[in-house]
Amino acid sequence: MATTVGQRLAALRAEHDLTLATLSEMTGISKSTLSRLETDQRKPTLELLLPLSRTYQVSLDDLVGAPEVGDPRVVMKPRELDHGRVGIPLTRSIGPLQAWKMIIKDPVLHEPRVHEGYEWFYVLSGRIRLRLGDKEVVLRAGEVAEFDCRQPHALSSADGNPAEIISLFGKQGERIHTRAAPPNRS
């Protein structure tokens, strides 16, 4: 398989059984320029590669041997969690910091949990009830909570309607630092 642009161009011309003169007529590029391109003595420019790409009916990526680019989308499947919650992982692999989108429907505040780690979550929509130790707070869309998961904690929908959050969870000692002005409550 050809490795340089010039080698690919020479191979394509041979595949199409074209002479330099015929290719020159088809593309409007001089024979000497075509020859220098095929022998890698001239840098291929977009101005030269476009007519060659059209003539050979190959993409520019194929013409220059561009590496294949994988699909950049992170496609993660929703997971049914306990108490009617749905979790959608937003990170590809388990690492020191994990991101999740959570949909919380259950209005019942279940038994608080304790585990290692530190959590930060942002309420996208709806209202979330957070019990943290012996305190309880309701967060609305646009509000953020941050806490040490060694404190007993539980989440539920504050009003029985689905609520969505983005949750960042890190190992113990890692904290997410954000600063925002408190909402103007009139």
Coordinates of C-alpha atoms in Angstrom, one line a residue, residues 2-91:
A2 CA 1.3 3.5 -0.9
T3 CA 2.5 5.5 2.1
T4 CA 3.2 9.0 0.8
V5 CA 0.8 11.3 -1.0
G6 CA 3.0 11.0 -4.1
Q7 CA 2.9 7.2 -4.1
R8 CA -0.9 7.2 -3.7
L9 CA -1.2 9.7 -6.6
A10 CA 1.1 7.5 -8.8
A11 CA -0.9 4.4 -7.9
L12 CA -4.2 6.1 -8.6
R13 CA -3.0 7.3 -12.0
A14 CA -1.8 3.7 -12.8
E15 CA -5.2 2.2 -11.7
H16 CA -7.0 4.6 -14.0
D17 CA -4.6 3.9 -16.8
L18 CA -3.9 7.6 -17.4
T19 CA -0.8 9.3 -18.8
L20 CA 0.5 12.5 -17.2
A21 CA -0.6 14.3 -20.4
T22 CA -4.2 13.0 -20.1
L23 CA -4.4 13.7 -16.4
S24 CA -3.0 17.2 -17.0
E25 CA -5.8 17.9 -19.5
M26 CA -8.4 16.5 -17.1
T27 CA -7.3 18.5 -14.1
G28 CA -5.7 21.6 -15.6
I29 CA -2.5 20.9 -13.6
S30 CA 0.8 20.9 -15.6
K31 CA 2.5 17.6 -16.4
S32 CA 5.7 18.7 -14.6
T33 CA 3.7 19.6 -11.4
L34 CA 1.9 16.2 -11.6
S35 CA 5.2 14.5 -12.0
R36 CA 6.8 16.3 -9.0
L37 CA 3.7 15.6 -6.9
E38 CA 4.0 11.9 -7.7
T39 CA 7.7 11.8 -6.8
D40 CA 7.1 13.8 -3.6
Q41 CA 9.3 16.7 -4.9
R42 CA 6.4 19.1 -4.6
K43 CA 4.2 19.7 -1.6
P44 CA 0.5 18.8 -2.2
T45 CA -1.7 21.8 -1.7
L46 CA -5.4 21.9 -1.5
E47 CA -5.5 23.7 -4.8
L48 CA -3.8 20.8 -6.4
L49 CA -5.4 18.0 -4.5
L50 CA -9.1 19.0 -5.1
P51 CA -9.1 18.5 -8.9
L52 CA -7.2 15.2 -8.4
S53 CA -9.7 14.1 -5.8
R54 CA -12.6 14.8 -8.2
T55 CA -10.9 13.2 -11.1
Y56 CA -10.1 10.0 -9.2
Q57 CA -13.4 10.1 -7.3
V58 CA -11.7 9.6 -3.9
S59 CA -12.0 11.7 -0.8
L60 CA -9.3 14.1 0.2
D61 CA -8.8 11.9 3.3
D62 CA -8.1 8.9 1.2
L63 CA -5.9 10.9 -1.1
V64 CA -3.6 12.1 1.6
G65 CA -3.9 9.0 3.8
A66 CA -5.5 10.7 6.7
P67 CA -5.9 8.5 9.8
E68 CA -9.4 7.3 10.5
V69 CA -11.0 9.3 13.2
G70 CA -13.2 7.4 15.6
D71 CA -16.7 8.5 16.5
P72 CA -16.2 11.2 19.1
R73 CA -19.6 10.7 20.7
V74 CA -19.7 9.1 24.1
V75 CA -22.6 6.7 23.8
M76 CA -23.6 5.3 27.2
K77 CA -26.6 3.2 28.0
P78 CA -29.0 4.3 30.8
R79 CA -28.9 2.0 33.8
E80 CA -31.8 1.3 36.1
L81 CA -30.6 2.0 39.7
D82 CA -32.3 1.5 43.0
H83 CA -35.4 3.4 44.0
G84 CA -36.5 4.1 40.5
R85 CA -33.5 6.2 39.6
V86 CA -31.9 6.1 36.2
G87 CA -28.1 6.7 35.8
I88 CA -26.4 7.5 32.5
P89 CA -22.6 7.4 32.8
L90 CA -21.0 10.3 30.9
T91 CA -17.5 9.1 31.2

